Amino acid sequence: MRQKLVAGNWKMHGSLDENQALLNELRIALADMRNMACAVCVPSPYLAQTQSVLADSPIGWGAQNMSEYAKGAYTGEVSASMLLDFGCHYVIIGHSERRALYGETDQVVAAKFAAAIKAGLTPILCVGETLAEREADMAESVIARQLDAVLAVSGMAGMAQAVIAYEPVWAIGTGKTASPAQAQAVHAFIRQKLAVQDADIAERLVIQYGGSVKAANAAELFSQPDIDGGLIGGASLVADEFVAICKAAQS
Ligand code: PGA
């Protein structure tokens, strides 16, 4: 039985004061959650703050990006070992905003994924199609290509240490959620594709849905057989919303 994972993706939001209030509320409200996992992926400058507030709580934390390199002359980059220094368990890899706005190719994403696995972090690998790709009936082929790039470098052994987030680009921050049936179809496609290589690992793999998840639609999405929780952007910045989404994953 897979355990659901709800992870917040704060993106480039927050301040020391705002984070302190939000993290404290989450720490109190989610102190006794069971049978699910929850985490927040915060901007890297706030990892120390996040670690100090969440250290004794069941809530995990992580980053939103990392370098594919271990160390060196890479101005502005953050390595996996730096994330480990601040107690990170998770790192989001290949978010569509990184792919679209920062030119991260499938190959760069695959290298980052491999570096995260090597360091012992759990990558949350984001895959998903744009609206144009969906309309051209290319959603599955795009996602297959994104997965194949990672599989070529890390194989199913890498997938065994990872989480996948299916995030249709057209649903991110738009208020347009994929219907539970639409999302379920893609999640089943991902699991079946990976099961061809290793049925056990595919069965155990946590596949989150992301894209305009909120308290009002979380329970229905999470009730689908292949949807194992969510990657939450906007709603993860509002304590009550994020707590309600976590509770929807528990029930
Ligand atoms: P959203 O973002 O929940 O605001 O749509 C999800 C994400 O980008 O991970």
GROMACS .gro file of C-alpha atoms and ligand atoms in nm:
model
  260
    1MET     CA    1   0.000   0.000   0.000
    2ARG     CA    2   0.149   0.334  -0.104
    3GLN     CA    3   0.152   0.618   0.145
    4LYS     CA    4   0.026   0.946   0.005
    5LEU     CA    5   0.261   1.245   0.002
    6VAL     CA    6   0.143   1.605   0.000
    7ALA     CA    7   0.425   1.851  -0.068
    8GLY     CA    8   0.405   2.229  -0.078
    9ASN     CA    9   0.595   2.413  -0.349
   10TRP     CA   10   0.630   2.766  -0.215
   11LYS     CA   11   0.801   2.887  -0.535
   12MET     CA   12   0.958   3.234  -0.489
   13HIS     CA   13   0.731   3.341  -0.204
   14GLY     CA   14   0.790   3.411   0.162
   15SER     CA   15   0.984   3.619   0.411
   16LEU     CA   16   1.127   3.536   0.752
   17ASP     CA   17   0.816   3.676   0.921
   18GLU     CA   18   0.560   3.514   0.690
   19ASN     CA   19   0.739   3.179   0.697
   20GLN     CA   20   0.758   3.177   1.075
   21ALA     CA   21   0.382   3.217   1.102
   22LEU     CA   22   0.304   2.962   0.830
   23LEU     CA   23   0.551   2.698   0.952
   24ASN     CA   24   0.432   2.732   1.311
   25GLU     CA   25   0.071   2.686   1.206
   26LEU     CA   26   0.159   2.377   1.003
   27ARG     CA   27   0.370   2.233   1.284
   28ILE     CA   28   0.081   2.259   1.528
   29ALA     CA   29  -0.200   2.154   1.293
   30LEU     CA   30  -0.015   1.857   1.144
   31ALA     CA   31   0.156   1.734   1.461
   32ASP     CA   32  -0.044   1.414   1.482
   33MET     CA   33  -0.097   1.324   1.119
   34ARG     CA   34  -0.073   0.955   1.041
   35ASN     CA   35  -0.069   0.725   0.738
   36MET     CA   36   0.052   0.996   0.503
   37ALA     CA   37   0.361   1.210   0.455
   38CYS     CA   38   0.375   1.583   0.414
   39ALA     CA   39   0.653   1.826   0.330
   40VAL     CA   40   0.727   2.183   0.227
   41CYS     CA   41   0.974   2.278  -0.048
   42VAL     CA   42   1.091   2.628   0.037
   43PRO     CA   43   1.326   2.882  -0.124
   44SER     CA   44   1.682   2.776  -0.033
   45PRO     CA   45   1.766   3.083   0.182
   46TYR     CA   46   1.486   2.974   0.418
   47LEU     CA   47   1.601   2.614   0.465
   48ALA     CA   48   1.772   2.690   0.797
   49GLN     CA   49   1.458   2.858   0.930
   50THR     CA   50   1.242   2.570   0.806
   51GLN     CA   51   1.474   2.316   0.966
   52SER     CA   52   1.467   2.494   1.300
   53VAL     CA   53   1.086   2.520   1.311
   54LEU     CA   54   1.007   2.172   1.176
   55ALA     CA   55   1.294   1.974   1.332
   56ASP     CA   56   1.077   1.783   1.580
   57SER     CA   57   0.766   1.761   1.366
   58PRO     CA   58   0.654   1.487   1.126
   59ILE     CA   59   0.661   1.742   0.841
   60GLY     CA   60   0.953   1.700   0.604
   61TRP     CA   61   1.116   1.973   0.398
   62GLY     CA   62   1.316   2.022   0.086
   63ALA     CA   63   1.429   2.253  -0.192
   64GLN     CA   64   1.283   2.343  -0.531
   65ASN     CA   65   1.592   2.295  -0.745
   66MET     CA   66   1.958   2.197  -0.718
   67SER     CA   67   2.269   2.179  -0.930
   68GLU     CA   68   2.361   1.869  -1.125
   69TYR     CA   69   2.722   1.927  -1.011
   70ALA     CA   70   2.868   1.832  -0.672
   71LYS     CA   71   3.075   2.151  -0.629
   72GLY     CA   72   3.288   2.398  -0.818
   73ALA     CA   73   3.279   2.723  -1.010
   74TYR     CA   74   2.901   2.740  -1.065
   75THR     CA   75   2.805   3.087  -0.945
   76GLY     CA   76   2.461   3.105  -0.793
   77GLU     CA   77   2.405   2.731  -0.778
   78VAL     CA   78   2.324   2.513  -0.476
   79SER     CA   79   2.450   2.154  -0.446
   80ALA     CA   80   2.284   1.843  -0.308
   81SER     CA   81   2.528   1.829  -0.015
   82MET     CA   82   2.432   2.186   0.080
   83LEU     CA   83   2.067   2.080   0.090
   84LEU     CA   84   2.162   1.784   0.310
   85ASP     CA   85   2.343   2.023   0.546
   86PHE     CA   86   2.001   2.175   0.618
   87GLY     CA   87   1.822   1.844   0.671
   88CYS     CA   88   1.644   1.833   0.335
   89HIS     CA   89   1.479   1.507   0.245
   90TYR     CA   90   1.320   1.620  -0.082
   91VAL     CA   91   1.416   1.826  -0.385
   92ILE     CA   92   1.184   1.918  -0.671
   93ILE     CA   93   1.351   1.837  -1.003
   94GLY     CA   94   1.237   1.947  -1.348
   95HIS     CA   95   0.945   2.168  -1.249
   96SER     CA   96   0.783   2.305  -1.565
   97GLU     CA   97   0.880   2.659  -1.462
   98ARG     CA   98   1.247   2.550  -1.455
   99ARG     CA   99   1.207   2.379  -1.791
  100ALA     CA  100   1.025   2.672  -1.955
  101LEU     CA  101   1.188   2.976  -1.792
  102TYR     CA  102   1.541   2.851  -1.721
  103GLY     CA  103   1.598   2.628  -2.020
  104GLU     CA  104   1.628   2.301  -1.831
  105THR     CA  105   1.630   2.030  -2.096
  106ASP     CA  106   1.533   1.668  -2.039
  107GLN     CA  107   1.907   1.594  -2.020
  108VAL     CA  108   1.975   1.857  -1.753
  109VAL     CA  109   1.676   1.731  -1.556
  110ALA     CA  110   1.809   1.375  -1.583
  111ALA     CA  111   2.152   1.487  -1.457
  112LYS     CA  112   1.998   1.672  -1.161
  113PHE     CA  113   1.781   1.371  -1.081
  114ALA     CA  114   2.087   1.143  -1.082
  115ALA     CA  115   2.282   1.384  -0.859
  116ALA     CA  116   1.993   1.397  -0.610
  117ILE     CA  117   1.969   1.016  -0.596
  118LYS     CA  118   2.345   0.984  -0.555
  119ALA     CA  119   2.335   1.223  -0.258
  120GLY     CA  120   2.050   1.033  -0.092
  121LEU     CA  121   1.784   1.300  -0.149
  122THR     CA  122   1.436   1.205  -0.270
  123PRO     CA  123   1.377   1.384  -0.600
  124ILE     CA  124   1.021   1.488  -0.680
  125LEU     CA  125   1.044   1.459  -1.058
  126CYS     CA  126   0.792   1.681  -1.236
  127VAL     CA  127   0.655   1.577  -1.573
  128GLY     CA  128   0.364   1.713  -1.774
  129GLU     CA  129   0.241   1.845  -2.103
  130THR     CA  130   0.152   2.196  -2.218
  131LEU     CA  131  -0.195   2.286  -2.342
  132ALA     CA  132  -0.077   2.280  -2.704
  133GLU     CA  133   0.070   1.935  -2.652
  134ARG     CA  134  -0.253   1.806  -2.495
  135GLU     CA  135  -0.459   1.950  -2.777
  136ALA     CA  136  -0.228   1.782  -3.028
  137ASP     CA  137  -0.291   1.452  -2.844
  138MET     CA  138   0.074   1.441  -2.742
  139ALA     CA  139   0.043   1.431  -2.362
  140GLU     CA  140   0.153   1.069  -2.330
  141SER     CA  141   0.439   1.097  -2.576
  142VAL     CA  142   0.575   1.410  -2.404
  143ILE     CA  143   0.560   1.247  -2.062
  144ALA     CA  144   0.717   0.928  -2.198
  145ARG     CA  145   1.004   1.135  -2.342
  146GLN     CA  146   1.054   1.317  -2.008
  147LEU     CA  147   1.059   0.985  -1.819
  148ASP     CA  148   1.283   0.811  -2.073
  149ALA     CA  149   1.552   1.079  -2.034
  150VAL     CA  150   1.565   1.011  -1.660
  151LEU     CA  151   1.545   0.633  -1.705
  152ALA     CA  152   1.837   0.643  -1.949
  153VAL     CA  153   2.063   0.783  -1.676
  154SER     CA  154   1.921   0.646  -1.350
  155GLY     CA  155   1.712   0.344  -1.454
  156MET     CA  156   1.437   0.195  -1.242
  157ALA     CA  157   1.681   0.184  -0.947
  158GLY     CA  158   1.658   0.565  -0.952
  159MET     CA  159   1.278   0.558  -0.975
  160ALA     CA  160   1.273   0.335  -0.666
  161GLN     CA  161   1.418   0.629  -0.467
  162ALA     CA  162   1.199   0.898  -0.623
  163VAL     CA  163   0.857   1.054  -0.631
  164ILE     CA  164   0.694   1.162  -0.957
  165ALA     CA  165   0.464   1.462  -0.983
  166TYR     CA  166   0.234   1.477  -1.284
  167GLU     CA  167   0.174   1.846  -1.341
  168PRO     CA  168  -0.010   1.941  -1.658
  169VAL     CA  169   0.142   2.281  -1.741
  170TRP     CA  170  -0.201   2.419  -1.835
  171ALA     CA  171  -0.326   2.349  -1.481
  172ILE     CA  172  -0.043   2.518  -1.290
  173GLY     CA  173  -0.147   2.840  -1.122
  174THR     CA  174  -0.439   2.878  -1.363
  175GLY     CA  175  -0.722   2.757  -1.142
  176LYS     CA  176  -0.789   2.491  -1.407
  177THR     CA  177  -0.748   2.149  -1.250
  178ALA     CA  178  -0.729   1.835  -1.458
  179SER     CA  179  -1.046   1.640  -1.385
  180PRO     CA  180  -0.990   1.345  -1.154
  181ALA     CA  181  -1.050   1.112  -1.450
  182GLN     CA  182  -0.808   1.304  -1.677
  183ALA     CA  183  -0.538   1.298  -1.410
  184GLN     CA  184  -0.601   0.933  -1.323
  185ALA     CA  185  -0.559   0.835  -1.688
  186VAL     CA  186  -0.214   0.995  -1.705
  187HIS     CA  187  -0.109   0.853  -1.366
  188ALA     CA  188  -0.209   0.504  -1.482
  189PHE     CA  189  -0.016   0.560  -1.805
  190ILE     CA  190   0.299   0.656  -1.608
  191ARG     CA  191   0.269   0.357  -1.375
  192GLN     CA  192   0.205   0.113  -1.662
  193LYS     CA  193   0.495   0.251  -1.862
  194LEU     CA  194   0.732   0.200  -1.569
  195ALA     CA  195   0.580  -0.139  -1.481
  196VAL     CA  196   0.703  -0.273  -1.814
  197GLN     CA  197   1.054  -0.231  -1.673
  198ASP     CA  198   0.988  -0.325  -1.311
  199ALA     CA  199   0.636  -0.400  -1.187
  200ASP     CA  200   0.729  -0.395  -0.817
  201ILE     CA  201   0.898  -0.056  -0.826
  202ALA     CA  202   0.616   0.089  -1.038
  203GLU     CA  203   0.357  -0.038  -0.790
  204ARG     CA  204   0.539   0.123  -0.497
  205LEU     CA  205   0.611   0.454  -0.675
  206VAL     CA  206   0.434   0.758  -0.533
  207ILE     CA  207   0.284   0.962  -0.819
  208GLN     CA  208   0.154   1.301  -0.708
  209TYR     CA  209  -0.082   1.524  -0.902
  210GLY     CA  210  -0.006   1.896  -0.922
  211GLY     CA  211  -0.191   2.188  -1.078
  212SER     CA  212  -0.444   2.405  -0.894
  213VAL     CA  213  -0.501   2.154  -0.614
  214LYS     CA  214  -0.694   2.312  -0.329
  215ALA     CA  215  -0.891   2.199  -0.025
  216ALA     CA  216  -1.210   2.189  -0.233
  217ASN     CA  217  -1.084   1.942  -0.497
  218ALA     CA  218  -0.813   1.746  -0.314
  219ALA     CA  219  -1.026   1.462  -0.177
  220GLU     CA  220  -1.173   1.371  -0.515
  221LEU     CA  221  -0.833   1.380  -0.686
  222PHE     CA  222  -0.670   1.175  -0.409
  223SER     CA  223  -0.945   0.912  -0.422
  224GLN     CA  224  -0.828   0.802  -0.768
  225PRO     CA  225  -0.641   0.472  -0.755
  226ASP     CA  226  -0.313   0.598  -0.903
  227ILE     CA  227  -0.305   0.949  -0.749
  228ASP     CA  228  -0.087   0.934  -0.440
  229GLY     CA  229  -0.116   1.286  -0.305
  230GLY     CA  230  -0.025   1.623  -0.452
  231LEU     CA  231   0.237   1.886  -0.523
  232ILE     CA  232   0.073   2.208  -0.412
  233GLY     CA  233   0.173   2.557  -0.526
  234GLY     CA  234  -0.054   2.851  -0.441
  235ALA     CA  235  -0.262   2.668  -0.180
  236SER     CA  236   0.052   2.566   0.013
  237LEU     CA  237   0.102   2.931   0.117
  238VAL     CA  238  -0.227   2.936   0.308
  239ALA     CA  239  -0.203   2.730   0.628
  240ASP     CA  240  -0.571   2.628   0.648
  241GLU     CA  241  -0.577   2.524   0.283
  242PHE     CA  242  -0.257   2.320   0.305
  243VAL     CA  243  -0.367   2.152   0.628
  244ALA     CA  244  -0.703   2.060   0.474
  245ILE     CA  245  -0.527   1.915   0.168
  246CYS     CA  246  -0.301   1.706   0.394
  247LYS     CA  247  -0.606   1.583   0.584
  248ALA     CA  248  -0.774   1.489   0.255
  249ALA     CA  249  -0.474   1.265   0.185
  250GLN     CA  250  -0.509   1.102   0.524
  251SER     CA  251  -0.869   0.999   0.497
  252PGA     P1  252  -0.038   2.546  -0.829
  252PGA     O1  253   0.115   2.504  -0.859
  252PGA     O2  254  -0.087   2.452  -0.720
  252PGA     O3  255  -0.031   2.688  -0.784
  252PGA     O4  256  -0.114   2.527  -0.955
  252PGA     C1  257   0.156   2.370  -0.857
  252PGA     C2  258   0.303   2.362  -0.890
  252PGA     O5  259   0.350   2.438  -0.975
  252PGA     O6  260   0.375   2.277  -0.834
   0.00000   0.00000   0.00000
